[in-house]
PDB file of C-alpha atoms in Angstrom:
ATOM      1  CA  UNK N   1      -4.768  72.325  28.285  1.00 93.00           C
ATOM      2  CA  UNK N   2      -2.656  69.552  29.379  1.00 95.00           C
ATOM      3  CA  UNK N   3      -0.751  69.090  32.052  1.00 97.00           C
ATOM      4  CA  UNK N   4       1.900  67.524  33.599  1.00 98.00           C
ATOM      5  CA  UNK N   5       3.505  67.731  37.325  1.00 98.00           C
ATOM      6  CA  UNK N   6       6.179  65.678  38.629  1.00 98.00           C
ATOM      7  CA  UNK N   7       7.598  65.464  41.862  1.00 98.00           C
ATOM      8  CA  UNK N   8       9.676  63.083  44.572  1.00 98.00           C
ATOM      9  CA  UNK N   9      12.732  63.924  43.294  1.00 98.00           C
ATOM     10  CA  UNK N  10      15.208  64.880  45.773  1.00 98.00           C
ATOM     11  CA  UNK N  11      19.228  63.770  47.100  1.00 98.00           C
ATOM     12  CA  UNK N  12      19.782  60.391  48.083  1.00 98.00           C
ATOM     13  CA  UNK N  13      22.475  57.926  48.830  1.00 98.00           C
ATOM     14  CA  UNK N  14      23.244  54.909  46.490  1.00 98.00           C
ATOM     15  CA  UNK N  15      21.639  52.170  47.040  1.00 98.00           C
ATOM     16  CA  UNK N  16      18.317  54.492  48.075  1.00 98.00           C
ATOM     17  CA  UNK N  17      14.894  54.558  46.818  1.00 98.00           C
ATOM     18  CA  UNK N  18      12.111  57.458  45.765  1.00 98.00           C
ATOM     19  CA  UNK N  19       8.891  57.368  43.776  1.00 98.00           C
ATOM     20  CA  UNK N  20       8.111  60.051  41.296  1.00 98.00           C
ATOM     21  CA  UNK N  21       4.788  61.215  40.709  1.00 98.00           C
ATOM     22  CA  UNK N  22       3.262  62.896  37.440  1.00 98.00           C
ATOM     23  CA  UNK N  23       0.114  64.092  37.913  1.00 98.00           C
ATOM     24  CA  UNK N  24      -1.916  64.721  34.667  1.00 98.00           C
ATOM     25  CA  UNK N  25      -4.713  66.807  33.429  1.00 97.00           C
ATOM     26  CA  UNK N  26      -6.395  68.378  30.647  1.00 97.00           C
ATOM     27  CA  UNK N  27      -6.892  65.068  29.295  1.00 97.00           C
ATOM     28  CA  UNK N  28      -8.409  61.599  29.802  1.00 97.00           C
ATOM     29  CA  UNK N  29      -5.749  60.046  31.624  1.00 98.00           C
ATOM     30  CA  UNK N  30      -6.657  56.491  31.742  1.00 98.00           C
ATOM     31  CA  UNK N  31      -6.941  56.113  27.814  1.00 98.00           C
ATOM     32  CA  UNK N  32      -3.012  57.165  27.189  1.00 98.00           C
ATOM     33  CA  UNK N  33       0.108  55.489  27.352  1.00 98.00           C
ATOM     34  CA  UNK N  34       2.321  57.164  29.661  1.00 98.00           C
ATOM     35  CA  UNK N  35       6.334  57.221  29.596  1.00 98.00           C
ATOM     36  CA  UNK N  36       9.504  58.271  31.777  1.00 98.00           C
ATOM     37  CA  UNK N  37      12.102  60.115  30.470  1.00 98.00           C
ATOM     38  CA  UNK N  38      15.133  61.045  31.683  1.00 98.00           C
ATOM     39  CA  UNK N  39      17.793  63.677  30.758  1.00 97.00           C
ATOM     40  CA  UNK N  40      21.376  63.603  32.543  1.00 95.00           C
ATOM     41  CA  UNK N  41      23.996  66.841  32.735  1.00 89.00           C
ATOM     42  CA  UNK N  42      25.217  66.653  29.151  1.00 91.00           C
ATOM     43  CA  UNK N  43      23.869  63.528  27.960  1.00 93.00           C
ATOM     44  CA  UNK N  44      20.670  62.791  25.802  1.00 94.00           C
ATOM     45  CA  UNK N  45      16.984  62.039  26.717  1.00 96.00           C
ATOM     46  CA  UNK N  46      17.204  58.501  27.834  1.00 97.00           C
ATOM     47  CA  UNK N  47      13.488  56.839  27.532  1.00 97.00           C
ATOM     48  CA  UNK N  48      12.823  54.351  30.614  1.00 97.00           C
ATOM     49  CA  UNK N  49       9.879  53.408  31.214  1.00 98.00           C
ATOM     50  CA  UNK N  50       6.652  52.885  29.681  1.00 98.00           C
ATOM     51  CA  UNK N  51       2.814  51.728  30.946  1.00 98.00           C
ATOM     52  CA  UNK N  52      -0.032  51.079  28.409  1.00 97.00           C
ATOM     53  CA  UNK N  53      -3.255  53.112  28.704  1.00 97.00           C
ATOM     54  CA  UNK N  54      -6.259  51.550  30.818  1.00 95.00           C
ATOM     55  CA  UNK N  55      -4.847  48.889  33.132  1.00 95.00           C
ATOM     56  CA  UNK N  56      -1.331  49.659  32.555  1.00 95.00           C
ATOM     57  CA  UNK N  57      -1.126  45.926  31.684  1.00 95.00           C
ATOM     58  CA  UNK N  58       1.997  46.442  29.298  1.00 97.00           C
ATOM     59  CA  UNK N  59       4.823  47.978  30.784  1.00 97.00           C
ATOM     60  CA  UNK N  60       8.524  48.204  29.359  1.00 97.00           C
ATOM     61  CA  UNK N  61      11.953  49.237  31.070  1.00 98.00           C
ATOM     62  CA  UNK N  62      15.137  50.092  29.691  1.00 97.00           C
ATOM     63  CA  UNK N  63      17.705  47.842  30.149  1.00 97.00           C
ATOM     64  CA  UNK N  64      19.405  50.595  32.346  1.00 97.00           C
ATOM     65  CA  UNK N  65      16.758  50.089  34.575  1.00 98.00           C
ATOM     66  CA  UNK N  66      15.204  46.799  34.886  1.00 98.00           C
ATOM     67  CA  UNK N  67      14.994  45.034  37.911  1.00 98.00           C
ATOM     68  CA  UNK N  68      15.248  48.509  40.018  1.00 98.00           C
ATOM     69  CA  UNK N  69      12.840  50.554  38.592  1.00 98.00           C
ATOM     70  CA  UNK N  70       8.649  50.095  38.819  1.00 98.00           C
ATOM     71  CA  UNK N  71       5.900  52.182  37.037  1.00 98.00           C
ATOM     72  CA  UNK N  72       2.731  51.907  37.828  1.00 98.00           C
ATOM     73  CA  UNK N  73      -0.459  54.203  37.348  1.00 98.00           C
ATOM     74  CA  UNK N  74      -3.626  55.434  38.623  1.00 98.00           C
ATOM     75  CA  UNK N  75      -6.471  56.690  36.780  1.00 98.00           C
ATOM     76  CA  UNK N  76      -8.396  57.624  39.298  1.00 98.00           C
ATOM     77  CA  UNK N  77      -5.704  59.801  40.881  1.00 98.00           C
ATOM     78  CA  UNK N  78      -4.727  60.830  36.880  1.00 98.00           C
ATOM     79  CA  UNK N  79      -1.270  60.075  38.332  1.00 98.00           C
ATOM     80  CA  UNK N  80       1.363  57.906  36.853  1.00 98.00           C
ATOM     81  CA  UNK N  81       4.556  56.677  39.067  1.00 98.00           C
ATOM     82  CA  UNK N  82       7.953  55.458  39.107  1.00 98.00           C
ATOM     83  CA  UNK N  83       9.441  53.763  41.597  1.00 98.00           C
ATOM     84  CA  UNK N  84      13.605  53.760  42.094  1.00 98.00           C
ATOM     85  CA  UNK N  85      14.998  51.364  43.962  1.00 98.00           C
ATOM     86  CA  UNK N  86      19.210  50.650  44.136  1.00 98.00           C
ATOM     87  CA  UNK N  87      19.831  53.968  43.177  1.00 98.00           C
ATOM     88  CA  UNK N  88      22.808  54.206  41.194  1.00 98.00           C
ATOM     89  CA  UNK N  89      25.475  57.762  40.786  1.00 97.00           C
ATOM     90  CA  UNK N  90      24.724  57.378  37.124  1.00 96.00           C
ATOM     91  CA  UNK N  91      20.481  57.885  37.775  1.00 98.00           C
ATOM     92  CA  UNK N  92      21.157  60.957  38.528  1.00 98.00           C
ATOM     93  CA  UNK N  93      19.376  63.242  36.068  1.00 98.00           C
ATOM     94  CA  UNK N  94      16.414  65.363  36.102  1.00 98.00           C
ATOM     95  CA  UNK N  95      13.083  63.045  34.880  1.00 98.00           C
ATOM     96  CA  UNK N  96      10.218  63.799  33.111  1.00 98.00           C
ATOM     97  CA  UNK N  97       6.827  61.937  32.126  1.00 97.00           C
ATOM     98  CA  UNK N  98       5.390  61.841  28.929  1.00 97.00           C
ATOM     99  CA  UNK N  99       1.942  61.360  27.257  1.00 97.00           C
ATOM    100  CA  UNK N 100       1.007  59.117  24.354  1.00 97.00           C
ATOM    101  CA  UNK N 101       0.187  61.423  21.253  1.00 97.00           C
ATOM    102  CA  UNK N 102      -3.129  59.234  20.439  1.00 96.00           C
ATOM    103  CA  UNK N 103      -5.399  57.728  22.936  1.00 96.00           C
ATOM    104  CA  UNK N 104      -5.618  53.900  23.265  1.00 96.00           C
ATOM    105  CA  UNK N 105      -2.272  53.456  21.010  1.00 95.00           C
ATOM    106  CA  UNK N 106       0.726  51.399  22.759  1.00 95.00           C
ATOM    107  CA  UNK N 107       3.709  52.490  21.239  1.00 91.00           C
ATOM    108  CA  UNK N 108       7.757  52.313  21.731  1.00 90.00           C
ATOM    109  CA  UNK N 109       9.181  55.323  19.546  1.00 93.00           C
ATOM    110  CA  UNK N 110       9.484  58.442  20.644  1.00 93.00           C
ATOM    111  CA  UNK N 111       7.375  59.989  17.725  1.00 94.00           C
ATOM    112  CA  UNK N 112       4.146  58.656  19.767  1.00 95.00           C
ATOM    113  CA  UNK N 113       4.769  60.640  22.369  1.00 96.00           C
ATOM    114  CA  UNK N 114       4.008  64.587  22.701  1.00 95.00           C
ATOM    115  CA  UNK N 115       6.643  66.599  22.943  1.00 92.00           C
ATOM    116  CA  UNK N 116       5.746  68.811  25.466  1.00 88.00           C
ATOM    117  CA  UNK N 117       6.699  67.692  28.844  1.00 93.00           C
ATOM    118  CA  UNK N 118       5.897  68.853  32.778  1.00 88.00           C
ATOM    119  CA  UNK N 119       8.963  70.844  34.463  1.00 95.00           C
ATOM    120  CA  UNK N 120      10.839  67.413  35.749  1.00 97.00           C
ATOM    121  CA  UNK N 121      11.947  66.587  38.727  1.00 98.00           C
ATOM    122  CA  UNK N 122      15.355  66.019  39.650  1.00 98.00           C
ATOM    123  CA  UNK N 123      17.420  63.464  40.890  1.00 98.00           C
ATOM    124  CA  UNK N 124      20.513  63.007  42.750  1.00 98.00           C
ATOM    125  CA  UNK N 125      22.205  60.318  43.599  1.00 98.00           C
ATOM    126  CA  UNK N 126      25.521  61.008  45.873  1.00 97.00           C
ATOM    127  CA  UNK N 127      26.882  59.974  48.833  1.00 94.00           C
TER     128      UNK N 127
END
């Protein structure tokens, strides 16, 4: 069955950092793409961030994010993470990971992506 955990959410001033975590299993992690979502109170799933399977040599931010945000992987771990830096009032929204339907495919719609998520982790950015 897969699986998906993520954590290091929490409160934190603007201008602050955290890294998320997903950890994955039920599947062989290092042979998926792997994605961040995001979903803000009463707003739409934003996709942010994206890292191609093996390496995680390909890796694609929203425009929302670039230039603060970092993902980054770990096969050996099974663990996929996303680094926020210059958090902004308007990142505040609870974030999810996602896995790549088909393994070894690098892909920017949504469609290539399962639809079944981990819990999320929230984020809030106040002062």
């Amino acid at each position: 069955e897969v699986q998906l955990v993520e954590s290091g959410g929490g409160l934190v001033q603007p201008g602050g950092s955290l890294t998320l975590s997903c950890e994955a299993s039920g599947f062989t992690f290092g042979t998926y793409t792997m994605a961040w979502v995001r979903q803000a109170p009463g707003q739409g799933v934003e996709w942010i961030s994206r890292i191609s399977h093996g390496s995680g040599a390909i890796v694609h931010y929203a425009d929302s994010v670039k230039g603060r945000f970092t993902i980054s992987r770990d096969n050996a771990r099974n663990t996929t993470y996303l680094q926020l830096n210059n958090l902004k009032t308007e990142d505040t929204a609870i974030y999810y990971c996602a896995k790549g339907r088909d393994p070894y495919v690098y892909c920017s719609r949504p469609s290539c992506y399962d639809p079944n998520w981990g819990q999320g982790t929230q984020v809030t950015v106040s002062s």
